[in-house]
């Protein structure tokens, strides 16, 4: 699927990601979303505020359908962090649900929004396939972090490694990668280069998942595993 690049959308997603990440990671940690006393949090708050202004500016240039979809995805992101359920819980508190929510928002922002902006979502049958593939890829991408945090996560979270065990979680990841590749057969527009790219990404992620365990240094997931989206971006640029 080829879409034209909307730099206003790219800029919005860039600044919007900064806001979303800081809000989830530091806003919840600070317990207060507007008034903070920690100097470190204040710096992050100011940076997030400036990013918010930039995101709002580029948001105004987007069409109405795109804006509505963004509001929906932003709402899901807010529910991920802000307590709104019984016992002061948020969606992040439900470990089994958390990974699917993250994958849904990620796939929506990186596949659905560009397709909708280019008006291909109404006509191109490859959009649902690419959306599912991105969803599956992000799910597997999260698993090494879930395994890494196994010894730190509260047992009430019931994350996938807590429910299935590390070995079965890895098997699930391998299975999802196979399904990820099989979906390419349904994409009649897939080229040989695209096949090579998807196989390369799947094998790389499978290797990282295989060597993941609870005692791995943090840089293993925070550097090597997180490099997979960059590898994916480089691969996409060649087809």
PDB file of C-alpha atoms in Angstrom:
ATOM      1  CA  UNK A   1       0.000   0.000   0.000  1.00  0.00           C
ATOM      2  CA  UNK A   2       1.431   3.323  -1.075  1.00  0.00           C
ATOM      3  CA  UNK A   3       0.246   6.534   0.540  1.00  0.00           C
ATOM      4  CA  UNK A   4       1.400  10.084   0.154  1.00  0.00           C
ATOM      5  CA  UNK A   5       3.205  11.629   3.101  1.00  0.00           C
ATOM      6  CA  UNK A   6       1.187  14.170   5.051  1.00  0.00           C
ATOM      7  CA  UNK A   7       3.840  16.048   7.006  1.00  0.00           C
ATOM      8  CA  UNK A   8       1.221  17.725   9.190  1.00  0.00           C
ATOM      9  CA  UNK A   9       0.080  14.271  10.318  1.00  0.00           C
ATOM     10  CA  UNK A  10       3.684  13.123  10.795  1.00  0.00           C
ATOM     11  CA  UNK A  11       4.444  16.188  12.905  1.00  0.00           C
ATOM     12  CA  UNK A  12       1.276  15.753  14.969  1.00  0.00           C
ATOM     13  CA  UNK A  13       2.078  12.099  15.685  1.00  0.00           C
ATOM     14  CA  UNK A  14       5.648  13.014  16.641  1.00  0.00           C
ATOM     15  CA  UNK A  15       4.652  15.642  19.186  1.00  0.00           C
ATOM     16  CA  UNK A  16       1.553  13.708  20.247  1.00  0.00           C
ATOM     17  CA  UNK A  17       3.702  10.666  21.053  1.00  0.00           C
ATOM     18  CA  UNK A  18       5.880  12.791  23.331  1.00  0.00           C
ATOM     19  CA  UNK A  19       2.816  14.014  25.225  1.00  0.00           C
ATOM     20  CA  UNK A  20       1.274  10.563  25.477  1.00  0.00           C
ATOM     21  CA  UNK A  21       4.476   8.901  26.683  1.00  0.00           C
ATOM     22  CA  UNK A  22       5.256  11.565  29.282  1.00  0.00           C
ATOM     23  CA  UNK A  23       1.658  11.625  30.495  1.00  0.00           C
ATOM     24  CA  UNK A  24       1.550   7.846  30.994  1.00  0.00           C
ATOM     25  CA  UNK A  25       5.031   7.435  32.453  1.00  0.00           C
ATOM     26  CA  UNK A  26       5.524  10.598  34.501  1.00  0.00           C
ATOM     27  CA  UNK A  27       2.048  12.040  34.972  1.00  0.00           C
ATOM     28  CA  UNK A  28       0.807   8.931  36.726  1.00  0.00           C
ATOM     29  CA  UNK A  29       4.031   8.676  38.717  1.00  0.00           C
ATOM     30  CA  UNK A  30       3.663  12.285  39.870  1.00  0.00           C
ATOM     31  CA  UNK A  31       0.042  11.587  40.911  1.00  0.00           C
ATOM     32  CA  UNK A  32      -0.829  15.101  39.806  1.00  0.00           C
ATOM     33  CA  UNK A  33      -1.255  15.983  36.172  1.00  0.00           C
ATOM     34  CA  UNK A  34      -1.133  19.775  36.456  1.00  0.00           C
ATOM     35  CA  UNK A  35       0.479  20.745  39.775  1.00  0.00           C
ATOM     36  CA  UNK A  36       3.812  19.043  40.435  1.00  0.00           C
ATOM     37  CA  UNK A  37       6.524  19.832  42.971  1.00  0.00           C
ATOM     38  CA  UNK A  38       9.331  17.583  41.764  1.00  0.00           C
ATOM     39  CA  UNK A  39      11.816  19.718  39.710  1.00  0.00           C
ATOM     40  CA  UNK A  40      12.458  16.779  37.386  1.00  0.00           C
ATOM     41  CA  UNK A  41       8.751  16.449  36.688  1.00  0.00           C
ATOM     42  CA  UNK A  42       8.465  20.202  36.150  1.00  0.00           C
ATOM     43  CA  UNK A  43      11.008  20.082  33.326  1.00  0.00           C
ATOM     44  CA  UNK A  44       9.142  17.208  31.727  1.00  0.00           C
ATOM     45  CA  UNK A  45       5.859  19.057  32.221  1.00  0.00           C
ATOM     46  CA  UNK A  46       7.144  22.181  30.452  1.00  0.00           C
ATOM     47  CA  UNK A  47       8.575  20.099  27.599  1.00  0.00           C
ATOM     48  CA  UNK A  48       5.273  18.239  27.308  1.00  0.00           C
ATOM     49  CA  UNK A  49       3.334  21.505  27.323  1.00  0.00           C
ATOM     50  CA  UNK A  50       5.438  22.890  24.447  1.00  0.00           C
ATOM     51  CA  UNK A  51       4.994  19.621  22.554  1.00  0.00           C
ATOM     52  CA  UNK A  52       1.259  19.908  23.203  1.00  0.00           C
ATOM     53  CA  UNK A  53       1.152  23.350  21.615  1.00  0.00           C
ATOM     54  CA  UNK A  54       2.955  22.013  18.547  1.00  0.00           C
ATOM     55  CA  UNK A  55       0.619  19.006  18.343  1.00  0.00           C
ATOM     56  CA  UNK A  56      -2.438  21.274  18.629  1.00  0.00           C
ATOM     57  CA  UNK A  57      -1.099  23.506  15.846  1.00  0.00           C
ATOM     58  CA  UNK A  58      -0.632  20.623  13.397  1.00  0.00           C
ATOM     59  CA  UNK A  59      -3.940  19.061  14.483  1.00  0.00           C
ATOM     60  CA  UNK A  60      -5.766  22.082  13.041  1.00  0.00           C
ATOM     61  CA  UNK A  61      -4.458  21.272   9.547  1.00  0.00           C
ATOM     62  CA  UNK A  62      -5.914  17.738   9.529  1.00  0.00           C
ATOM     63  CA  UNK A  63      -9.277  16.874   7.995  1.00  0.00           C
ATOM     64  CA  UNK A  64     -12.339  16.238  10.145  1.00  0.00           C
ATOM     65  CA  UNK A  65     -12.400  12.447   9.763  1.00  0.00           C
ATOM     66  CA  UNK A  66      -8.778  12.265  10.779  1.00  0.00           C
ATOM     67  CA  UNK A  67      -9.382  14.511  13.787  1.00  0.00           C
ATOM     68  CA  UNK A  68     -12.263  12.329  15.010  1.00  0.00           C
ATOM     69  CA  UNK A  69     -10.139   9.181  14.732  1.00  0.00           C
ATOM     70  CA  UNK A  70      -7.300  10.871  16.616  1.00  0.00           C
ATOM     71  CA  UNK A  71      -9.647  11.908  19.411  1.00  0.00           C
ATOM     72  CA  UNK A  72     -10.802   8.291  19.751  1.00  0.00           C
ATOM     73  CA  UNK A  73      -7.221   6.960  19.913  1.00  0.00           C
ATOM     74  CA  UNK A  74      -6.286   9.709  22.379  1.00  0.00           C
ATOM     75  CA  UNK A  75      -9.270   8.708  24.531  1.00  0.00           C
ATOM     76  CA  UNK A  76      -8.003   5.116  24.649  1.00  0.00           C
ATOM     77  CA  UNK A  77      -4.571   6.388  25.662  1.00  0.00           C
ATOM     78  CA  UNK A  78      -6.090   8.452  28.469  1.00  0.00           C
ATOM     79  CA  UNK A  79      -8.060   5.453  29.747  1.00  0.00           C
ATOM     80  CA  UNK A  80      -4.785   3.519  29.776  1.00  0.00           C
ATOM     81  CA  UNK A  81      -3.350   5.864  32.409  1.00  0.00           C
ATOM     82  CA  UNK A  82      -6.161   7.678  34.242  1.00  0.00           C
ATOM     83  CA  UNK A  83      -7.975   5.725  36.991  1.00  0.00           C
ATOM     84  CA  UNK A  84     -11.663   5.490  36.123  1.00  0.00           C
ATOM     85  CA  UNK A  85     -12.661   1.984  37.196  1.00  0.00           C
ATOM     86  CA  UNK A  86     -13.565   0.535  40.573  1.00  0.00           C
ATOM     87  CA  UNK A  87     -10.851   0.557  43.235  1.00  0.00           C
ATOM     88  CA  UNK A  88      -9.121   3.451  41.487  1.00  0.00           C
ATOM     89  CA  UNK A  89      -7.862   1.305  38.604  1.00  0.00           C
ATOM     90  CA  UNK A  90      -7.050   2.169  35.010  1.00  0.00           C
ATOM     91  CA  UNK A  91      -6.743  -0.062  31.935  1.00  0.00           C
ATOM     92  CA  UNK A  92      -3.015  -0.272  32.577  1.00  0.00           C
ATOM     93  CA  UNK A  93      -3.811  -2.176  35.771  1.00  0.00           C
ATOM     94  CA  UNK A  94      -5.174  -5.055  33.724  1.00  0.00           C
ATOM     95  CA  UNK A  95      -1.997  -6.629  32.384  1.00  0.00           C
ATOM     96  CA  UNK A  96      -3.776  -8.968  29.989  1.00  0.00           C
ATOM     97  CA  UNK A  97      -5.644  -6.067  28.424  1.00  0.00           C
ATOM     98  CA  UNK A  98      -2.734  -3.634  28.455  1.00  0.00           C
ATOM     99  CA  UNK A  99      -0.717  -5.197  25.628  1.00  0.00           C
ATOM    100  CA  UNK A 100      -3.733  -5.372  23.313  1.00  0.00           C
ATOM    101  CA  UNK A 101      -4.623  -1.737  23.976  1.00  0.00           C
ATOM    102  CA  UNK A 102      -1.069  -0.568  23.264  1.00  0.00           C
ATOM    103  CA  UNK A 103      -0.966  -2.607  20.045  1.00  0.00           C
ATOM    104  CA  UNK A 104      -4.361  -1.244  18.968  1.00  0.00           C
ATOM    105  CA  UNK A 105      -3.374   2.399  19.454  1.00  0.00           C
ATOM    106  CA  UNK A 106       0.015   1.861  17.803  1.00  0.00           C
ATOM    107  CA  UNK A 107      -1.540   0.139  14.768  1.00  0.00           C
ATOM    108  CA  UNK A 108      -4.232   2.793  14.534  1.00  0.00           C
ATOM    109  CA  UNK A 109      -1.723   5.643  14.513  1.00  0.00           C
ATOM    110  CA  UNK A 110       0.773   4.071  12.098  1.00  0.00           C
ATOM    111  CA  UNK A 111      -1.549   2.329   9.622  1.00  0.00           C
ATOM    112  CA  UNK A 112      -5.148   3.471   9.882  1.00  0.00           C
ATOM    113  CA  UNK A 113      -4.542   7.212  10.192  1.00  0.00           C
ATOM    114  CA  UNK A 114      -2.209   7.466   7.155  1.00  0.00           C
ATOM    115  CA  UNK A 115      -4.599   5.279   5.118  1.00  0.00           C
ATOM    116  CA  UNK A 116      -7.605   7.378   6.093  1.00  0.00           C
ATOM    117  CA  UNK A 117      -5.728  10.581   5.337  1.00  0.00           C
ATOM    118  CA  UNK A 118      -4.914   9.299   1.850  1.00  0.00           C
ATOM    119  CA  UNK A 119      -8.506   8.091   1.369  1.00  0.00           C
ATOM    120  CA  UNK A 120      -7.378   4.518   0.696  1.00  0.00           C
ATOM    121  CA  UNK A 121      -9.190   3.042   3.714  1.00  0.00           C
ATOM    122  CA  UNK A 122     -12.441   3.147   1.737  1.00  0.00           C
ATOM    123  CA  UNK A 123     -11.116   1.281  -1.289  1.00  0.00           C
ATOM    124  CA  UNK A 124      -7.934  -0.646  -0.542  1.00  0.00           C
ATOM    125  CA  UNK A 125      -8.418  -4.178   0.811  1.00  0.00           C
ATOM    126  CA  UNK A 126      -4.800  -4.257   1.983  1.00  0.00           C
ATOM    127  CA  UNK A 127      -5.489  -1.785   4.816  1.00  0.00           C
ATOM    128  CA  UNK A 128      -7.162  -4.337   7.149  1.00  0.00           C
ATOM    129  CA  UNK A 129      -4.324  -6.803   6.437  1.00  0.00           C
ATOM    130  CA  UNK A 130      -1.625  -4.253   7.214  1.00  0.00           C
ATOM    131  CA  UNK A 131      -3.547  -3.126  10.299  1.00  0.00           C
ATOM    132  CA  UNK A 132      -3.669  -6.691  11.644  1.00  0.00           C
ATOM    133  CA  UNK A 133      -0.015  -7.277  10.816  1.00  0.00           C
ATOM    134  CA  UNK A 134       1.045  -4.133  12.652  1.00  0.00           C
ATOM    135  CA  UNK A 135      -1.163  -5.133  15.595  1.00  0.00           C
ATOM    136  CA  UNK A 136       0.464  -8.578  15.778  1.00  0.00           C
ATOM    137  CA  UNK A 137       3.967  -7.183  15.368  1.00  0.00           C
ATOM    138  CA  UNK A 138       3.509  -4.735  18.252  1.00  0.00           C
ATOM    139  CA  UNK A 139       2.045  -7.489  20.434  1.00  0.00           C
ATOM    140  CA  UNK A 140       5.180  -9.576  19.954  1.00  0.00           C
ATOM    141  CA  UNK A 141       7.361  -6.514  20.408  1.00  0.00           C
ATOM    142  CA  UNK A 142       5.855  -5.957  23.870  1.00  0.00           C
ATOM    143  CA  UNK A 143       6.457  -9.524  25.082  1.00  0.00           C
ATOM    144  CA  UNK A 144      10.193  -9.093  25.893  1.00  0.00           C
ATOM    145  CA  UNK A 145       9.282  -6.133  28.121  1.00  0.00           C
ATOM    146  CA  UNK A 146       6.549  -8.179  29.808  1.00  0.00           C
ATOM    147  CA  UNK A 147       9.054 -10.965  30.508  1.00  0.00           C
ATOM    148  CA  UNK A 148      11.671  -8.482  31.729  1.00  0.00           C
ATOM    149  CA  UNK A 149       9.221  -6.949  34.203  1.00  0.00           C
ATOM    150  CA  UNK A 150       7.921 -10.299  35.451  1.00  0.00           C
ATOM    151  CA  UNK A 151       9.764 -10.085  38.774  1.00  0.00           C
ATOM    152  CA  UNK A 152       8.628  -6.487  39.349  1.00  0.00           C
ATOM    153  CA  UNK A 153       4.972  -6.641  38.271  1.00  0.00           C
ATOM    154  CA  UNK A 154       2.287  -7.091  40.880  1.00  0.00           C
ATOM    155  CA  UNK A 155       0.731 -10.551  40.636  1.00  0.00           C
ATOM    156  CA  UNK A 156      -2.708  -8.958  40.404  1.00  0.00           C
ATOM    157  CA  UNK A 157      -1.782  -7.551  36.990  1.00  0.00           C
ATOM    158  CA  UNK A 158      -2.001 -11.045  35.477  1.00  0.00           C
ATOM    159  CA  UNK A 159       0.281 -10.218  32.568  1.00  0.00           C
ATOM    160  CA  UNK A 160       0.800 -12.795  29.838  1.00  0.00           C
ATOM    161  CA  UNK A 161       4.051 -14.161  31.352  1.00  0.00           C
ATOM    162  CA  UNK A 162       2.319 -14.434  34.731  1.00  0.00           C
ATOM    163  CA  UNK A 163      -0.594 -16.323  33.211  1.00  0.00           C
ATOM    164  CA  UNK A 164       1.244 -18.483  30.684  1.00  0.00           C
ATOM    165  CA  UNK A 165       4.798 -18.642  32.010  1.00  0.00           C
ATOM    166  CA  UNK A 166       7.880 -17.423  30.172  1.00  0.00           C
ATOM    167  CA  UNK A 167       8.233 -20.476  27.897  1.00  0.00           C
ATOM    168  CA  UNK A 168       4.599 -20.425  26.762  1.00  0.00           C
ATOM    169  CA  UNK A 169       4.684 -16.640  26.300  1.00  0.00           C
ATOM    170  CA  UNK A 170       7.609 -17.085  23.919  1.00  0.00           C
ATOM    171  CA  UNK A 171       5.724 -19.829  22.054  1.00  0.00           C
ATOM    172  CA  UNK A 172       2.776 -17.467  21.730  1.00  0.00           C
ATOM    173  CA  UNK A 173       5.107 -14.837  20.291  1.00  0.00           C
ATOM    174  CA  UNK A 174       6.524 -17.274  17.729  1.00  0.00           C
ATOM    175  CA  UNK A 175       2.997 -18.262  16.726  1.00  0.00           C
ATOM    176  CA  UNK A 176       1.952 -14.642  16.293  1.00  0.00           C
ATOM    177  CA  UNK A 177       4.985 -14.025  14.089  1.00  0.00           C
ATOM    178  CA  UNK A 178       3.987 -16.964  11.878  1.00  0.00           C
ATOM    179  CA  UNK A 179       0.474 -15.516  11.557  1.00  0.00           C
ATOM    180  CA  UNK A 180       2.077 -12.125  10.841  1.00  0.00           C
ATOM    181  CA  UNK A 181       3.921 -13.658   7.873  1.00  0.00           C
ATOM    182  CA  UNK A 182       0.924 -15.678   6.677  1.00  0.00           C
ATOM    183  CA  UNK A 183      -1.133 -12.508   6.369  1.00  0.00           C
ATOM    184  CA  UNK A 184       1.309 -11.401   3.670  1.00  0.00           C
ATOM    185  CA  UNK A 185      -0.109 -14.158   1.434  1.00  0.00           C
ATOM    186  CA  UNK A 186      -3.439 -12.339   1.556  1.00  0.00           C
ATOM    187  CA  UNK A 187      -1.857  -9.129   0.328  1.00  0.00           C
ATOM    188  CA  UNK A 188      -1.838  -9.412  -3.445  1.00  0.00           C
ATOM    189  CA  UNK A 189       0.143  -6.175  -3.655  1.00  0.00           C
ATOM    190  CA  UNK A 190       3.091  -7.527  -1.657  1.00  0.00           C
ATOM    191  CA  UNK A 191       6.357  -7.412  -3.594  1.00  0.00           C
ATOM    192  CA  UNK A 192       9.443  -9.599  -3.212  1.00  0.00           C
ATOM    193  CA  UNK A 193      11.165  -6.783  -1.332  1.00  0.00           C
ATOM    194  CA  UNK A 194       8.229  -6.518   1.041  1.00  0.00           C
ATOM    195  CA  UNK A 195       8.399 -10.260   1.694  1.00  0.00           C
ATOM    196  CA  UNK A 196      12.104 -10.001   2.461  1.00  0.00           C
ATOM    197  CA  UNK A 197      11.473  -7.095   4.800  1.00  0.00           C
ATOM    198  CA  UNK A 198       8.738  -8.903   6.718  1.00  0.00           C
ATOM    199  CA  UNK A 199      10.752 -12.117   7.021  1.00  0.00           C
ATOM    200  CA  UNK A 200      13.769 -10.128   8.222  1.00  0.00           C
ATOM    201  CA  UNK A 201      11.758  -8.308  10.884  1.00  0.00           C
ATOM    202  CA  UNK A 202      10.034 -11.518  12.034  1.00  0.00           C
ATOM    203  CA  UNK A 203      13.314 -13.455  12.333  1.00  0.00           C
ATOM    204  CA  UNK A 204      15.009 -10.581  14.177  1.00  0.00           C
ATOM    205  CA  UNK A 205      12.171 -10.256  16.654  1.00  0.00           C
ATOM    206  CA  UNK A 206      12.011 -14.042  17.134  1.00  0.00           C
ATOM    207  CA  UNK A 207      15.720 -14.089  17.986  1.00  0.00           C
ATOM    208  CA  UNK A 208      15.360 -11.263  20.491  1.00  0.00           C
ATOM    209  CA  UNK A 209      12.367 -13.023  22.039  1.00  0.00           C
ATOM    210  CA  UNK A 210      14.268 -16.319  22.267  1.00  0.00           C
ATOM    211  CA  UNK A 211      17.121 -14.751  24.238  1.00  0.00           C
ATOM    212  CA  UNK A 212      14.823 -12.746  26.518  1.00  0.00           C
ATOM    213  CA  UNK A 213      14.715 -13.687  30.194  1.00  0.00           C
ATOM    214  CA  UNK A 214      14.088 -11.988  33.524  1.00  0.00           C
ATOM    215  CA  UNK A 215      17.752 -11.368  34.305  1.00  0.00           C
ATOM    216  CA  UNK A 216      18.612  -9.609  31.074  1.00  0.00           C
ATOM    217  CA  UNK A 217      20.097  -6.099  31.525  1.00  0.00           C
ATOM    218  CA  UNK A 218      17.622  -3.294  30.851  1.00  0.00           C
ATOM    219  CA  UNK A 219      19.560  -2.122  27.809  1.00  0.00           C
ATOM    220  CA  UNK A 220      18.726  -5.447  26.101  1.00  0.00           C
ATOM    221  CA  UNK A 221      15.068  -4.467  25.783  1.00  0.00           C
ATOM    222  CA  UNK A 222      15.494  -0.706  25.855  1.00  0.00           C
ATOM    223  CA  UNK A 223      18.123  -0.680  23.093  1.00  0.00           C
ATOM    224  CA  UNK A 224      18.121  -3.911  21.083  1.00  0.00           C
ATOM    225  CA  UNK A 225      14.426  -4.783  21.169  1.00  0.00           C
ATOM    226  CA  UNK A 226      13.389  -1.160  20.713  1.00  0.00           C
ATOM    227  CA  UNK A 227      15.612  -0.990  17.635  1.00  0.00           C
ATOM    228  CA  UNK A 228      13.191  -3.311  15.781  1.00  0.00           C
ATOM    229  CA  UNK A 229      10.771  -0.450  14.847  1.00  0.00           C
ATOM    230  CA  UNK A 230      13.768   1.452  13.444  1.00  0.00           C
ATOM    231  CA  UNK A 231      14.771  -1.631  11.472  1.00  0.00           C
ATOM    232  CA  UNK A 232      11.175  -1.856  10.298  1.00  0.00           C
ATOM    233  CA  UNK A 233      11.206   1.780   9.164  1.00  0.00           C
ATOM    234  CA  UNK A 234      14.420   1.228   7.197  1.00  0.00           C
ATOM    235  CA  UNK A 235      12.898  -1.841   5.568  1.00  0.00           C
ATOM    236  CA  UNK A 236       9.723  -0.018   4.549  1.00  0.00           C
ATOM    237  CA  UNK A 237      11.771   2.713   2.855  1.00  0.00           C
ATOM    238  CA  UNK A 238      13.089   0.195   0.315  1.00  0.00           C
ATOM    239  CA  UNK A 239       9.777  -0.970  -1.142  1.00  0.00           C
TER     240      UNK A 239
END
